[in-house]
Coordinates of C-alpha atoms in Angstrom, one line a residue:
S25 CA 0.0 0.0 0.0
N26 CA 1.2 3.5 -0.7
K27 CA -0.5 4.9 2.4
M28 CA 1.2 4.9 5.7
A29 CA -0.7 3.5 8.7
A30 CA -2.0 6.0 11.3
P31 CA 0.1 6.4 14.3
M32 CA -0.5 3.9 17.1
T33 CA -1.6 5.3 20.4
Y34 CA -2.1 3.6 23.7
T35 CA -5.8 4.2 23.6
R36 CA -6.2 2.7 20.2
M37 CA -4.1 -0.3 21.3
L38 CA -6.5 -1.0 24.2
L39 CA -9.5 -0.8 21.9
L40 CA -7.9 -3.4 19.6
F41 CA -7.1 -5.7 22.5
R42 CA -10.7 -5.4 23.7
N43 CA -12.1 -6.3 20.3
I44 CA -10.0 -9.4 19.9
G45 CA -10.5 -10.5 23.6
A46 CA -6.9 -10.3 24.6
K47 CA -5.2 -8.6 27.5
P48 CA -2.1 -6.5 27.1
A49 CA 0.9 -7.9 28.8
V50 CA 2.2 -5.7 31.6
T51 CA 5.6 -7.2 31.4
G52 CA 7.6 -9.2 29.0
A53 CA 8.1 -8.9 25.2
F54 CA 5.1 -8.2 23.0
C55 CA 4.4 -10.5 20.1
W56 CA 3.1 -8.8 17.0
K57 CA 2.1 -12.1 15.5
S58 CA -0.6 -12.6 18.1
V59 CA -2.3 -9.5 17.0
P60 CA -2.5 -9.3 13.1
E61 CA -4.1 -5.8 13.2
L62 CA -1.0 -4.5 14.9
A63 CA 1.5 -5.9 12.4
P64 CA 3.9 -3.2 11.2
R65 CA 3.4 -1.7 7.8
Q66 CA 6.0 -0.3 5.5
Q67 CA 5.6 2.9 3.5
V68 CA 5.8 2.4 -0.2
R69 CA 6.1 5.2 -2.8
H70 CA 6.0 5.2 -6.5
A71 CA 9.3 5.4 -8.4
S72 CA 8.2 8.4 -10.5
R73 CA 7.7 10.6 -7.4
K74 CA 10.7 12.5 -6.1
F75 CA 11.3 14.5 -3.0
N76 CA 11.8 18.2 -3.3
T77 CA 15.4 18.6 -2.1
R78 CA 15.7 22.3 -3.2
R79 CA 12.9 23.6 -1.0
P80 CA 12.4 21.0 1.8
Y81 CA 10.7 23.5 4.1
M82 CA 7.5 25.5 3.6
P83 CA 8.0 29.2 2.9
M84 CA 7.7 31.5 5.9
H85 CA 4.6 33.6 6.3
I86 CA 5.1 37.2 5.2
W87 CA 4.1 38.7 8.6
K88 CA 6.3 36.3 10.5
H89 CA 9.2 37.3 8.2
K90 CA 8.5 41.0 8.8
V91 CA 8.4 40.5 12.6
L92 CA 11.6 38.6 12.6
E93 CA 13.4 41.2 10.5
F94 CA 12.0 44.0 12.7
T95 CA 13.1 42.4 15.9
K96 CA 16.5 41.4 14.6
Y97 CA 19.4 43.0 16.5
K98 CA 21.4 45.5 14.4
K99 CA 24.8 46.6 15.8
I100 CA 25.4 50.4 15.8
K101 CA 28.1 51.3 13.4
D102 CA 31.2 52.8 15.1
T103 CA 32.1 56.0 13.3
R104 CA 35.3 56.7 15.3
P105 CA 38.7 56.8 13.5
L106 CA 40.8 53.7 13.6
A107 CA 43.3 55.3 15.9
E108 CA 40.6 55.8 18.5
K109 CA 39.2 52.2 18.1
C110 CA 42.5 50.6 18.7
E111 CA 42.7 49.7 22.4
L112 CA 46.4 49.2 22.3
I113 CA 47.0 52.8 21.4
Q114 CA 44.8 53.9 24.3
V115 CA 46.6 51.6 26.7
R116 CA 49.9 52.9 25.5
Q117 CA 48.8 56.6 25.9
Q118 CA 47.6 55.8 29.4
Q119 CA 51.0 54.2 30.2
I120 CA 52.8 57.2 28.9
E121 CA 50.7 59.5 31.0
D122 CA 51.2 57.5 34.1
S123 CA 54.9 56.8 33.6
K124 CA 57.5 59.1 35.0
P125 CA 59.8 60.7 32.4
H126 CA 63.3 59.4 32.1
P127 CA 66.1 61.7 33.5
M128 CA 67.8 61.8 30.1
D129 CA 64.6 63.0 28.4
V130 CA 64.3 65.7 31.1
Y131 CA 67.8 66.8 30.4
Y132 CA 67.4 67.0 26.6
S133 CA 64.0 68.8 27.0
E134 CA 65.9 71.6 28.7
E135 CA 68.2 71.7 25.7
V136 CA 65.2 71.9 23.4
R137 CA 63.7 74.8 25.3
R138 CA 67.0 76.7 25.1
I139 CA 67.3 76.1 21.3
F140 CA 63.7 77.4 20.7
Q141 CA 64.1 80.4 23.0
N142 CA 67.5 81.6 21.7
N143 CA 67.1 80.9 18.0
P144 CA 64.5 82.8 16.0
V145 CA 64.9 80.7 12.9
I146 CA 64.2 76.9 13.2
A147 CA 63.6 74.6 10.3
V148 CA 62.3 71.0 10.4
F149 CA 63.6 68.4 7.9
H150 CA 62.1 65.0 7.4
E151 CA 64.5 62.0 7.3
N152 CA 64.1 59.6 4.5
S153 CA 66.3 56.7 5.8
P154 CA 69.6 58.6 5.4
S155 CA 72.9 56.9 5.8
V156 CA 75.6 58.0 8.3
E157 CA 77.5 59.7 5.6
E158 CA 74.5 61.7 4.4
T159 CA 73.8 62.8 7.9
K160 CA 77.3 64.0 8.3
N161 CA 77.1 65.8 5.0
L162 CA 74.0 67.7 6.1
R163 CA 75.8 68.8 9.3
R164 CA 78.8 70.0 7.3
R165 CA 76.6 71.9 4.8
V166 CA 74.5 73.8 7.4
R167 CA 77.5 74.6 9.6
R168 CA 79.2 76.1 6.6
I169 CA 76.4 78.7 6.4
G170 CA 76.4 79.4 10.1
M171 CA 73.6 77.1 11.2
D172 CA 73.5 73.9 13.3
A173 CA 71.5 70.6 13.1
E174 CA 70.4 68.4 16.0
Y175 CA 68.1 65.4 16.5
F176 CA 66.0 64.9 19.7
S177 CA 63.7 62.1 20.8
H178 CA 59.9 62.5 20.7
E179 CA 59.7 62.2 24.5
A180 CA 62.1 65.1 25.0
L181 CA 60.3 67.2 22.4
D182 CA 56.9 66.5 24.1
L183 CA 58.3 67.4 27.5
A184 CA 59.8 70.7 26.2
L185 CA 57.0 71.9 23.9
A186 CA 53.9 70.8 25.8
G187 CA 52.0 73.9 27.0
S188 CA 54.6 76.4 25.5
Q189 CA 54.2 79.0 22.8
F190 CA 56.0 76.6 20.4
E191 CA 53.4 73.8 20.7
N192 CA 52.0 74.5 17.2
I193 CA 55.2 73.0 15.6
R194 CA 54.6 69.6 17.2
P195 CA 52.8 68.1 14.1
L196 CA 55.9 68.7 12.0
L197 CA 57.9 66.6 14.6
A198 CA 55.7 63.5 14.5
G199 CA 58.1 61.4 12.3
P200 CA 61.8 61.1 12.0
H201 CA 63.2 64.6 11.8
V202 CA 66.2 66.9 12.1
L203 CA 66.1 70.4 13.6
V204 CA 68.2 73.1 11.9
Y205 CA 68.4 76.3 13.8
S206 CA 70.2 79.6 13.6
K207 CA 70.3 83.0 15.3
E208 CA 70.4 84.8 12.0
R209 CA 68.0 84.9 9.0
R210 CA 69.6 82.5 6.5
I211 CA 66.6 80.8 4.9
K212 CA 67.8 81.4 1.3
E213 CA 71.2 79.9 2.0
L214 CA 69.6 76.9 3.8
I215 CA 67.3 76.1 0.9
Q216 CA 70.1 76.4 -1.7
T217 CA 72.4 74.2 0.4
T218 CA 70.0 71.4 1.1
K219 CA 68.0 71.3 -2.2
R220 CA 70.2 68.5 -3.6
L221 CA 70.0 66.3 -0.5
T222 CA 67.4 63.6 -1.4
S223 CA 67.4 62.0 2.1
F224 CA 66.2 65.2 3.8
M225 CA 63.0 67.1 2.9
L226 CA 62.1 70.5 4.3
L227 CA 58.7 70.4 6.0
G228 CA 58.5 73.9 7.5
G229 CA 59.7 75.8 10.6
L230 CA 59.4 78.7 12.9
V231 CA 60.6 82.2 11.8
Y232 CA 60.4 84.8 14.6
D233 CA 57.7 82.8 16.4
R234 CA 55.6 82.3 13.3
L235 CA 54.9 78.9 11.9
M236 CA 55.6 78.5 8.2
T237 CA 55.3 75.7 5.6
W238 CA 58.1 75.0 3.1
K239 CA 56.3 77.1 0.5
D240 CA 56.1 80.0 3.0
L241 CA 59.8 79.6 3.7
D242 CA 60.6 79.6 0.0
V243 CA 58.6 82.9 -0.5
Y244 CA 60.2 84.4 2.6
S245 CA 63.7 83.5 1.4
Q246 CA 63.2 85.7 -1.7
L247 CA 62.4 88.8 0.3
P248 CA 65.2 91.3 0.9
T249 CA 67.1 91.5 4.2
I250 CA 65.8 93.6 7.2
D251 CA 68.5 96.3 6.6
V252 CA 67.3 96.7 3.0
L253 CA 63.7 96.8 4.0
Q254 CA 64.4 99.4 6.7
A255 CA 66.3 101.6 4.1
M256 CA 63.5 101.3 1.7
T257 CA 61.0 102.3 4.4
A258 CA 63.1 105.3 5.4
A259 CA 63.4 106.4 1.7
L260 CA 59.6 106.2 1.3
L261 CA 59.1 108.3 4.5
N262 CA 61.6 110.9 3.4
T263 CA 60.0 111.1 0.0
A264 CA 56.6 111.7 1.5
V265 CA 58.0 114.4 3.8
S266 CA 59.8 116.2 1.0
Q267 CA 56.8 116.1 -1.2
T268 CA 54.6 117.5 1.6
H269 CA 57.1 120.3 2.3
T270 CA 57.2 121.2 -1.5
L271 CA 53.4 121.2 -1.7
L272 CA 53.1 123.5 1.4
Q273 CA 55.7 126.0 0.0
S274 CA 54.4 126.0 -3.6
N275 CA 52.0 128.9 -3.1
Q276 CA 54.6 131.1 -1.4
S277 CA 57.2 130.3 -4.1
Q278 CA 54.8 131.2 -6.9
L279 CA 53.9 134.5 -5.2
V280 CA 57.6 135.5 -4.8
R281 CA 58.3 134.7 -8.5
N282 CA 55.3 136.8 -9.6
L283 CA 56.4 139.8 -7.5
Q284 CA 60.0 139.6 -8.8
Q285 CA 58.7 139.5 -12.4
W286 CA 56.4 142.5 -11.8
N287 CA 59.2 144.5 -10.2
T288 CA 61.5 143.8 -13.1
Q289 CA 58.8 144.9 -15.6
R290 CA 58.2 148.2 -13.7
E291 CA 61.8 149.2 -13.5
G292 CA 62.2 148.6 -17.2

């Protein structure tokens, strides 16, 4: 038969036993042969019929699907930058804040403060993996024009510049760098001396407490010196004063010339 027998329940089993006049055994094995009606039946299907293996389950109801989608948990997207998401960076920053500075960093921080306070011209160069010979060549070139080059650790720079008037230069000192400083204005000589050094790139600097980029330094280097600017300013002021004096005396001079001419004509 191609139909499967109905599931056998305990109540139906008692009814079958009552009809055939038998009593169910409480203990022991049960013999199916004594009850022909309870003989197991095997399901038989036709060979032409196949199971649907692609869609074995019934489709979900549309309202159930909407409720499940509505109640599904959606994680809030974190819009913070990657630097703030990283827990290791936060732990490292906390360790730096809690740790006591090294005595050598404190000593070099005093040197950094002295350089920034006593030198009005400070340029920052980025190091592009220079060799020892290239670093020595940079020092020789800048000392030839009356400047000096030094390198300091980031810890010493942070201790020296934090909370000072030179704090705005700290972004230029984030990577590997070299400080070139001088007490005189020698920006033009510095650019001409270091333009052929491929391992060092000028980022910017401080000129008389003013932060400048490398483009600003290039424009500033083309300006005349302070002495020349002062002479030009004095010449402009003198020209204005002389022109003002001439304009004020023009009426009196014209009157004198007219009187002299009239007197000459009368005597003649």
